[in-house]
Amino acid sequence: MGLISISELKPDMVLADDLSDRSGRLLMNKGTVLNQKYIKICKIWGVIEADIEGISQEDTEAIALKEFDASTIAAAEENARKYFLHCDMDHPAVRELFRLCTLREAEGKRPGREDITPEMPPQAINQATPKKKPSVINPAKFIKDDTRLSTLPDIFRHIVEAISKPNSSAHDIADVISKDTNLSARLLKIVNSAFYGYPSRIDTLSRAVNIVGTKQLSTLAIGINMTNMFKKIPCKIINMKLFWQHSILCGINARIIAGHKNIQNTERLFVAGMLHDIGRLLLYNEVPAQSLHAIIIARNNHDLLYLAEREILNCDHGDIGGELLKKWKLPVSLEDTVRHHHDPQKSQNRLEAAIIHLADVMANATGIGSSGEILIPPLNHDAWMQIGLSPNILSLTMEQSGRQLDDIFESIYIDDNNAQKNI
Ligand SMILES: [Fe+2]
Ligand SMILES: [Fe+2]
């Protein structure tokens, strides 16, 4: 029996078993010879994997890598292995992530990580670990009223107020959002992108609110505003474009995984993913010396950055991000998910925290963007069990999120050099 991911199905493969959709409805019978049309149907109906004749479990792990010669695979595996230093390689999901990471390495799609911290002194890396006393941070007291970004812009508050009112209509929400023309234009761009994939063009905000949904559009608006807010603050420690690429990719992964779990309002997960590392931006801005110290320690010791943060600061960016969202009075569930994304078992909402955790691990494995971390954070086994999906969800999600990333990134993140083009 060889269960292979839908993203790796090829025409002429033969089903070794009946194939059903997510709700158990039979789509194709055992013995069906696949063609492009059938593969498309599988994708439309959210099928994750199919049992294929003549393919063993070992074959499924080697599939796709067969396209490369042995020396390319060996070099790609060696490179990929460096990132999995802290991962349990016996776990089936980690093995699948490793295979996908190796594939990206072999295809040359996994860029080097040298550009993440543009202003890090080159002599700092590979030198003896700096001796510096840890500076303990109390997350609850870290964000004061005069801390930059401690308050939300008015448009945010108005959006949150509008969605909090039980009787607000789509028209009310559209009215609030339309006061910000830049935001409106960008929201329309997103709802017309591959991210949503609506067949006809949506050209007014009220139609967008009606079609996409009030809460969904509001959470997207919050995400867009967030990148804008942080753009006003120069950050010397991290490459901001890479930071938002990582964050947005995590959000897209989370939204796709949530869809497979039949979670309603998957945009909430998108925003949680987008904000999961927001605490790092605050740390980089407010305590740059200590943040840099943590980065150097992590690099020199091949350690995970969030653990180095705990060592230096006695807390991590999850704690800081959670406090920031609390200060902003955003929903407690969002605050809790962000706070515990590296320890999802501590969350009150374990499934959503587990989804953000997995989405983050996956974003790190693809090597697109970074919030400062170079290595792949270990996958929490309980979180994986909580999500309860097959490892084949990983390649499918990566394939879909890879397709959506450019569109949504261009709509949310405005590069100053391309500002005119993107608005
Ligand atoms: Fe993180
Ligand atoms: Fe992250």
Short mmCIF file of C-alpha atoms and ligand atoms in Angstrom, two decimals:
data_model
loop_
_atom_site.label_atom_id
_atom_site.label_comp_id
_atom_site.label_asym_id
_atom_site.label_seq_id
_atom_site.Cartn_x
_atom_site.Cartn_y
_atom_site.Cartn_z
CA MET A 1 0.00 0.00 0.00
CA GLY A 2 1.38 3.39 -0.97
CA LEU A 3 -0.54 6.42 0.24
CA ILE A 4 0.84 9.32 -1.73
CA SER A 5 0.01 12.98 -1.52
CA ILE A 6 -2.45 14.40 -4.02
CA SER A 7 0.20 16.94 -5.00
CA GLU A 8 2.34 14.05 -6.29
CA LEU A 9 -0.29 12.13 -8.25
CA LYS A 10 0.52 11.58 -11.92
CA PRO A 11 -1.68 10.51 -14.86
CA ASP A 12 -1.78 6.72 -15.46
CA MET A 13 -1.37 5.88 -11.77
CA VAL A 14 -4.01 3.33 -10.71
CA LEU A 15 -6.04 3.59 -7.49
CA ALA A 16 -5.40 0.61 -5.21
CA ASP A 17 -8.46 1.49 -3.12
CA ASP A 18 -11.70 3.48 -3.33
CA LEU A 19 -11.13 7.21 -2.97
CA SER A 20 -13.45 9.40 -0.87
CA ASP A 21 -13.61 13.11 -0.13
CA ARG A 22 -13.23 14.71 3.33
CA SER A 23 -16.79 13.89 4.31
CA GLY A 24 -16.47 10.25 3.25
CA ARG A 25 -18.38 10.57 -0.05
CA LEU A 26 -17.06 8.15 -2.68
CA LEU A 27 -15.30 10.00 -5.53
CA MET A 28 -13.57 7.22 -7.50
CA ASN A 29 -13.54 3.45 -7.41
CA LYS A 30 -10.58 1.18 -6.82
CA GLY A 31 -8.90 0.43 -10.18
CA THR A 32 -9.55 3.90 -11.64
CA VAL A 33 -6.73 5.00 -13.93
CA LEU A 34 -5.95 8.61 -13.06
CA ASN A 35 -5.80 11.40 -15.61
CA GLN A 36 -5.41 15.18 -15.23
CA LYS A 37 -9.16 15.67 -14.87
CA TYR A 38 -9.45 13.12 -12.04
CA ILE A 39 -6.43 14.62 -10.26
CA LYS A 40 -8.06 18.05 -10.48
CA ILE A 41 -11.28 16.66 -9.02
CA CYS A 42 -9.30 15.24 -6.07
CA LYS A 43 -7.82 18.68 -5.40
CA ILE A 44 -11.17 20.45 -5.68
CA TRP A 45 -12.71 18.07 -3.14
CA GLY A 46 -9.90 18.52 -0.64
CA VAL A 47 -8.55 14.96 -0.89
CA ILE A 48 -5.17 14.70 0.87
CA GLU A 49 -3.82 11.36 -0.33
CA ALA A 50 -4.57 8.35 -2.50
CA ASP A 51 -3.62 4.68 -2.31
CA ILE A 52 -1.76 3.87 -5.51
CA GLU A 53 -1.11 0.41 -7.02
CA GLY A 54 2.48 -0.82 -7.22
CA ILE A 55 3.89 1.82 -4.86
CA SER A 56 5.32 0.81 -1.49
CA GLN A 57 5.61 3.10 1.54
CA GLU A 58 9.37 3.41 0.88
CA ASP A 59 8.65 4.44 -2.71
CA THR A 60 6.38 7.22 -1.47
CA GLU A 61 9.24 8.66 0.58
CA ALA A 62 11.59 8.57 -2.42
CA ILE A 63 9.04 9.84 -4.91
CA ALA A 64 9.95 13.13 -6.65
CA LEU A 65 13.55 12.78 -5.49
CA LYS A 66 13.91 10.16 -8.25
CA GLU A 67 14.15 13.01 -10.74
CA PHE A 68 17.63 13.92 -9.46
CA ASP A 69 20.91 12.05 -9.69
CA ALA A 70 22.39 10.45 -6.60
CA SER A 71 25.08 13.08 -6.02
CA THR A 72 22.55 15.96 -6.21
CA ILE A 73 20.31 14.19 -3.68
CA ALA A 74 23.24 13.42 -1.37
CA ALA A 75 24.37 17.08 -1.41
CA ALA A 76 20.79 18.30 -0.90
CA GLU A 77 20.27 15.91 2.01
CA GLU A 78 23.49 17.01 3.64
CA ASN A 79 22.42 20.66 3.41
CA ALA A 80 18.89 19.94 4.59
CA ARG A 81 20.14 17.91 7.56
CA LYS A 82 21.83 21.01 9.03
CA TYR A 83 18.43 22.66 9.51
CA PHE A 84 16.90 19.59 11.18
CA LEU A 85 19.48 19.48 13.95
CA HIS A 86 16.86 19.66 16.72
CA CYS A 87 14.16 17.57 15.06
CA ASP A 88 13.10 13.99 15.78
CA MET A 89 13.97 12.34 12.49
CA ASP A 90 12.03 9.18 13.41
CA HIS A 91 8.73 11.03 13.36
CA PRO A 92 6.86 10.36 10.08
CA ALA A 93 5.84 14.01 9.65
CA VAL A 94 9.41 15.20 10.24
CA ARG A 95 10.69 12.62 7.73
CA GLU A 96 8.23 13.98 5.19
CA LEU A 97 9.29 17.56 5.96
CA PHE A 98 12.90 16.51 5.53
CA ARG A 99 12.08 14.95 2.15
CA LEU A 100 10.33 18.15 1.04
CA CYS A 101 13.18 20.29 2.31
CA THR A 102 15.69 18.06 0.46
CA LEU A 103 13.62 18.41 -2.68
CA ARG A 104 13.67 22.19 -2.39
CA GLU A 105 17.43 22.08 -1.84
CA ALA A 106 17.88 19.86 -4.92
CA GLU A 107 15.72 22.25 -6.97
CA GLY A 108 17.75 25.23 -5.71
CA LYS A 109 14.62 26.74 -4.12
CA ARG A 110 16.01 27.02 -0.61
CA PRO A 111 18.03 30.23 -0.45
CA GLY A 112 20.96 30.76 1.92
CA ARG A 113 20.19 32.43 5.23
CA GLU A 114 22.93 35.05 5.25
CA ASP A 115 20.60 37.95 4.47
CA ILE A 116 18.28 37.55 7.45
CA THR A 117 20.14 39.86 9.80
CA PRO A 118 21.61 42.53 7.51
CA GLU A 119 23.38 44.57 10.15
CA MET A 120 24.75 41.78 12.27
CA PRO A 121 28.50 42.41 12.57
CA PRO A 122 30.14 39.66 10.47
CA GLN A 123 32.87 39.23 13.07
CA ALA A 124 30.18 38.31 15.62
CA ILE A 125 29.44 35.05 13.91
CA ASN A 126 31.72 32.09 14.56
CA GLN A 127 33.51 33.94 17.31
CA ALA A 128 33.48 32.85 20.90
CA THR A 129 30.02 33.27 22.40
CA PRO A 130 29.87 36.75 23.91
CA LYS A 131 29.94 36.86 27.67
CA LYS A 132 27.16 39.07 28.79
CA LYS A 133 24.88 38.94 31.74
CA PRO A 134 21.37 37.92 30.81
CA SER A 135 18.87 40.76 31.07
CA VAL A 136 15.71 39.31 32.47
CA ILE A 137 12.54 40.69 30.93
CA ASN A 138 9.15 40.54 32.54
CA PRO A 139 6.74 40.27 29.57
CA ALA A 140 3.82 41.71 31.56
CA LYS A 141 5.79 44.90 32.26
CA PHE A 142 7.74 45.04 29.02
CA ILE A 143 5.16 46.91 26.97
CA LYS A 144 4.52 50.26 28.58
CA ASP A 145 2.14 52.92 27.39
CA ASP A 146 4.95 54.85 25.78
CA THR A 147 6.40 51.79 24.02
CA ARG A 148 6.26 52.33 20.29
CA LEU A 149 3.36 50.35 18.80
CA SER A 150 1.70 49.90 22.18
CA THR A 151 -1.51 51.39 20.82
CA LEU A 152 -3.52 50.42 17.79
CA PRO A 153 -4.32 53.01 15.11
CA ASP A 154 -7.89 54.33 15.07
CA ILE A 155 -8.91 52.38 11.99
CA PHE A 156 -8.09 49.18 13.87
CA ARG A 157 -10.17 50.10 16.83
CA HIS A 158 -13.07 51.08 14.60
CA ILE A 159 -12.91 47.77 12.76
CA VAL A 160 -12.75 45.81 16.02
CA GLU A 161 -15.66 47.87 17.42
CA ALA A 162 -17.70 47.33 14.27
CA ILE A 163 -17.28 43.55 14.37
CA SER A 164 -17.94 43.44 18.11
CA LYS A 165 -21.41 44.96 17.70
CA PRO A 166 -23.88 42.07 17.34
CA ASN A 167 -26.10 43.95 14.91
CA SER A 168 -23.48 45.46 12.58
CA SER A 169 -24.21 44.80 8.97
CA ALA A 170 -21.83 44.13 6.07
CA HIS A 171 -22.60 47.70 5.05
CA ASP A 172 -21.39 49.08 8.43
CA ILE A 173 -18.12 47.17 8.18
CA ALA A 174 -17.56 48.24 4.58
CA ASP A 175 -18.24 51.80 5.68
CA VAL A 176 -15.52 51.69 8.34
CA ILE A 177 -12.94 50.07 6.07
CA SER A 178 -13.70 52.36 3.13
CA LYS A 179 -12.50 55.37 5.18
CA ASP A 180 -9.00 54.11 4.49
CA THR A 181 -8.66 54.11 0.72
CA ASN A 182 -5.27 52.45 0.66
CA LEU A 183 -6.56 49.63 2.85
CA SER A 184 -9.69 49.25 0.73
CA ALA A 185 -7.68 49.01 -2.47
CA ARG A 186 -5.42 46.38 -1.01
CA LEU A 187 -8.29 44.34 0.39
CA LEU A 188 -9.93 44.29 -3.01
CA LYS A 189 -6.66 43.15 -4.52
CA ILE A 190 -6.48 40.25 -2.09
CA VAL A 191 -10.07 39.11 -2.57
CA ASN A 192 -9.44 39.09 -6.32
CA SER A 193 -6.21 37.09 -5.98
CA ALA A 194 -5.49 33.36 -6.22
CA PHE A 195 -5.69 33.29 -2.42
CA TYR A 196 -9.48 33.31 -2.74
CA GLY A 197 -9.84 32.15 -6.30
CA TYR A 198 -13.32 33.63 -6.93
CA PRO A 199 -14.36 33.12 -10.55
CA SER A 200 -15.59 36.67 -11.21
CA ARG A 201 -14.12 40.02 -10.31
CA ILE A 202 -15.20 41.65 -7.02
CA ASP A 203 -15.01 45.39 -7.50
CA THR A 204 -16.69 46.99 -4.49
CA LEU A 205 -15.93 46.73 -0.82
CA SER A 206 -19.51 45.99 0.20
CA ARG A 207 -19.61 43.11 -2.29
CA ALA A 208 -16.29 41.86 -0.92
CA VAL A 209 -17.71 41.98 2.61
CA ASN A 210 -20.81 40.08 1.48
CA ILE A 211 -18.89 37.42 -0.39
CA VAL A 212 -15.82 36.94 1.79
CA GLY A 213 -17.63 37.61 5.05
CA THR A 214 -17.51 40.33 7.64
CA LYS A 215 -15.15 38.72 10.11
CA GLN A 216 -12.89 37.37 7.43
CA LEU A 217 -12.42 40.71 5.76
CA SER A 218 -11.91 42.46 9.07
CA THR A 219 -9.20 40.05 10.15
CA LEU A 220 -7.48 40.56 6.81
CA ALA A 221 -7.74 44.32 7.28
CA ILE A 222 -6.08 43.95 10.68
CA GLY A 223 -3.26 41.94 9.11
CA ILE A 224 -2.65 44.54 6.43
CA ASN A 225 -2.61 47.34 8.99
CA MET A 226 -0.16 45.44 11.12
CA THR A 227 2.52 45.34 8.42
CA ASN A 228 1.95 49.04 7.80
CA MET A 229 2.37 49.91 11.47
CA PHE A 230 5.64 48.09 11.81
CA LYS A 231 6.97 49.47 8.57
CA LYS A 232 7.14 52.90 10.15
CA ILE A 233 9.77 51.68 12.57
CA PRO A 234 13.21 51.08 11.16
CA CYS A 235 14.55 47.73 12.23
CA LYS A 236 18.25 47.19 11.88
CA ILE A 237 18.37 43.65 13.14
CA ILE A 238 16.08 41.85 10.75
CA ASN A 239 15.39 42.02 7.04
CA MET A 240 11.73 43.12 7.19
CA LYS A 241 10.79 41.68 3.85
CA LEU A 242 11.99 38.24 4.96
CA PHE A 243 10.23 38.70 8.29
CA TRP A 244 6.85 39.32 6.64
CA GLN A 245 7.42 36.59 4.06
CA HIS A 246 7.86 34.11 6.90
CA SER A 247 4.87 35.49 8.80
CA ILE A 248 2.53 35.58 5.81
CA LEU A 249 3.61 32.10 4.68
CA CYS A 250 2.87 30.81 8.19
CA GLY A 251 -0.57 32.47 7.99
CA ILE A 252 -1.32 30.89 4.60
CA ASN A 253 -0.18 27.45 5.79
CA ALA A 254 -2.37 27.81 8.89
CA ARG A 255 -5.40 28.81 6.82
CA ILE A 256 -4.99 25.78 4.53
CA ILE A 257 -4.53 23.33 7.42
CA ALA A 258 -7.53 24.85 9.25
CA GLY A 259 -9.58 24.27 6.11
CA HIS A 260 -8.75 20.55 6.27
CA LYS A 261 -9.97 20.52 9.89
CA ASN A 262 -13.26 22.15 8.81
CA ILE A 263 -12.61 25.14 11.08
CA GLN A 264 -14.92 28.08 10.44
CA ASN A 265 -13.47 31.54 9.72
CA THR A 266 -10.04 30.32 8.66
CA GLU A 267 -8.93 33.97 8.31
CA ARG A 268 -8.60 34.05 12.07
CA LEU A 269 -5.88 31.42 11.70
CA PHE A 270 -4.33 33.42 8.88
CA VAL A 271 -4.02 36.47 11.12
CA ALA A 272 -2.70 34.38 14.04
CA GLY A 273 -0.05 32.98 11.70
CA MET A 274 0.80 36.43 10.45
CA LEU A 275 1.26 37.70 13.99
CA HIS A 276 2.89 34.64 15.57
CA ASP A 277 6.40 36.17 15.66
CA ILE A 278 5.34 39.81 16.18
CA GLY A 279 7.00 39.72 19.62
CA ARG A 280 10.36 39.44 17.84
CA LEU A 281 9.83 42.78 16.10
CA LEU A 282 9.13 44.36 19.45
CA LEU A 283 12.23 42.79 20.99
CA TYR A 284 14.39 43.82 18.01
CA ASN A 285 13.14 47.39 18.37
CA GLU A 286 13.06 47.79 22.12
CA VAL A 287 16.06 45.72 23.28
CA PRO A 288 18.25 45.45 20.16
CA ALA A 289 21.50 44.64 22.00
CA GLN A 290 20.00 41.72 23.90
CA SER A 291 18.15 40.51 20.79
CA LEU A 292 21.36 40.53 18.79
CA HIS A 293 23.07 38.73 21.63
CA ALA A 294 20.44 35.97 21.48
CA ILE A 295 20.85 35.69 17.69
CA ILE A 296 24.63 35.40 17.98
CA ILE A 297 24.39 32.77 20.71
CA ALA A 298 21.90 30.78 18.65
CA ARG A 299 24.10 30.94 15.54
CA ASN A 300 27.34 30.11 17.29
CA ASN A 301 25.90 27.22 19.29
CA HIS A 302 23.63 25.94 16.47
CA ASP A 303 20.82 26.48 18.91
CA LEU A 304 17.20 27.45 18.34
CA LEU A 305 16.61 31.17 18.58
CA TYR A 306 13.54 30.97 20.82
CA LEU A 307 15.55 28.91 23.31
CA ALA A 308 18.42 31.42 23.18
CA GLU A 309 15.85 34.16 23.89
CA ARG A 310 14.67 32.25 26.96
CA GLU A 311 18.28 31.90 28.08
CA ILE A 312 19.13 35.59 27.63
CA LEU A 313 15.80 37.28 28.39
CA ASN A 314 14.07 34.68 30.55
CA CYS A 315 11.11 34.81 28.18
CA ASP A 316 10.60 34.36 24.45
CA HIS A 317 9.02 36.32 21.61
CA GLY A 318 5.78 34.36 22.06
CA ASP A 319 5.35 35.83 25.55
CA ILE A 320 6.05 39.34 24.25
CA GLY A 321 3.73 38.93 21.25
CA GLY A 322 0.96 37.65 23.53
CA GLU A 323 1.35 40.68 25.80
CA LEU A 324 1.25 43.04 22.83
CA LEU A 325 -1.99 41.54 21.55
CA LYS A 326 -3.41 41.76 25.07
CA LYS A 327 -2.48 45.42 25.21
CA TRP A 328 -4.17 45.92 21.85
CA LYS A 329 -7.28 44.25 23.31
CA LEU A 330 -7.43 41.75 20.47
CA PRO A 331 -9.39 38.53 21.10
CA VAL A 332 -7.97 36.38 23.92
CA SER A 333 -7.87 33.32 21.66
CA LEU A 334 -5.53 35.15 19.27
CA GLU A 335 -3.33 36.32 22.12
CA ASP A 336 -3.16 32.81 23.56
CA THR A 337 -2.31 31.16 20.22
CA VAL A 338 0.50 33.63 19.54
CA ARG A 339 1.84 33.33 23.09
CA HIS A 340 2.11 29.53 22.96
CA HIS A 341 3.06 28.81 19.36
CA HIS A 342 6.31 27.14 20.46
CA ASP A 343 4.58 25.20 23.27
CA PRO A 344 1.08 24.64 21.88
CA GLN A 345 0.17 22.17 24.62
CA LYS A 346 0.07 25.11 27.07
CA SER A 347 -2.59 26.91 25.07
CA GLN A 348 -6.26 27.10 26.07
CA ASN A 349 -7.07 26.50 22.44
CA ARG A 350 -4.83 23.58 21.68
CA LEU A 351 -6.00 22.81 18.16
CA GLU A 352 -5.49 26.35 16.88
CA ALA A 353 -2.15 26.72 18.67
CA ALA A 354 -1.11 23.34 17.21
CA ILE A 355 -2.04 24.52 13.72
CA ILE A 356 0.03 27.71 14.09
CA HIS A 357 2.90 25.63 15.48
CA LEU A 358 2.84 23.27 12.48
CA ALA A 359 2.39 26.15 10.03
CA ASP A 360 5.48 27.83 11.52
CA VAL A 361 7.58 24.64 11.37
CA MET A 362 6.55 24.24 7.72
CA ALA A 363 7.35 27.86 6.87
CA ASN A 364 10.81 27.37 8.36
CA ALA A 365 11.25 24.14 6.41
CA THR A 366 10.52 25.81 3.08
CA GLY A 367 13.26 28.34 3.80
CA ILE A 368 11.18 31.23 2.43
CA GLY A 369 11.60 34.28 4.66
CA SER A 370 12.65 34.21 8.31
CA SER A 371 11.98 36.05 11.55
CA GLY A 372 15.56 35.47 12.66
CA GLU A 373 15.49 31.70 13.09
CA ILE A 374 17.75 29.65 10.84
CA LEU A 375 17.00 26.14 12.07
CA ILE A 376 13.72 24.28 11.87
CA PRO A 377 11.94 24.29 15.25
CA PRO A 378 11.19 20.78 16.54
CA LEU A 379 7.70 19.53 15.75
CA ASN A 380 5.69 19.06 18.93
CA HIS A 381 4.38 15.46 18.84
CA ASP A 382 1.23 16.26 20.83
CA ALA A 383 0.45 19.11 18.46
CA TRP A 384 0.77 16.77 15.49
CA MET A 385 -1.56 14.25 17.16
CA GLN A 386 -4.00 17.03 18.00
CA ILE A 387 -4.19 18.06 14.35
CA GLY A 388 -4.66 14.41 13.39
CA LEU A 389 -3.91 14.65 9.67
CA SER A 390 -1.72 12.46 7.45
CA PRO A 391 1.90 13.53 6.75
CA ASN A 392 0.76 13.86 3.13
CA ILE A 393 -0.94 17.10 4.14
CA LEU A 394 2.51 18.68 4.25
CA SER A 395 3.39 18.53 0.55
CA LEU A 396 -0.14 19.46 -0.44
CA THR A 397 -0.13 22.50 1.87
CA MET A 398 3.33 23.58 0.73
CA GLU A 399 2.30 23.33 -2.90
CA GLN A 400 -0.84 25.43 -2.32
CA SER A 401 0.77 28.01 -0.06
CA GLY A 402 3.67 28.40 -2.49
CA ARG A 403 1.14 29.27 -5.20
CA GLN A 404 -0.67 31.82 -3.01
CA LEU A 405 2.29 33.49 -1.34
CA ASP A 406 3.38 35.90 -4.10
CA ASP A 407 -0.11 37.29 -4.62
CA ILE A 408 -0.93 37.85 -0.98
CA PHE A 409 2.54 39.05 -0.09
CA GLU A 410 2.43 41.69 -2.80
CA SER A 411 -0.97 42.86 -1.55
CA ILE A 412 -0.05 43.03 2.13
CA TYR A 413 3.58 44.06 2.16
CA ILE A 414 4.41 47.30 0.43
CA ASP A 415 8.03 47.54 -0.49
CA ASP A 416 8.99 51.23 -0.38
CA ASN A 417 10.82 50.86 -3.69
CA ASN A 418 7.69 49.50 -5.33
CA ALA A 419 5.08 51.48 -3.42
CA GLN A 420 3.43 53.00 -6.44
CA LYS A 421 3.27 49.73 -8.28
CA ASN A 422 1.61 47.91 -5.43
CA ILE A 423 -1.04 50.34 -4.25
FE FE B 1 8.19 31.85 16.82
FE FE B 2 8.03 31.75 13.09
#
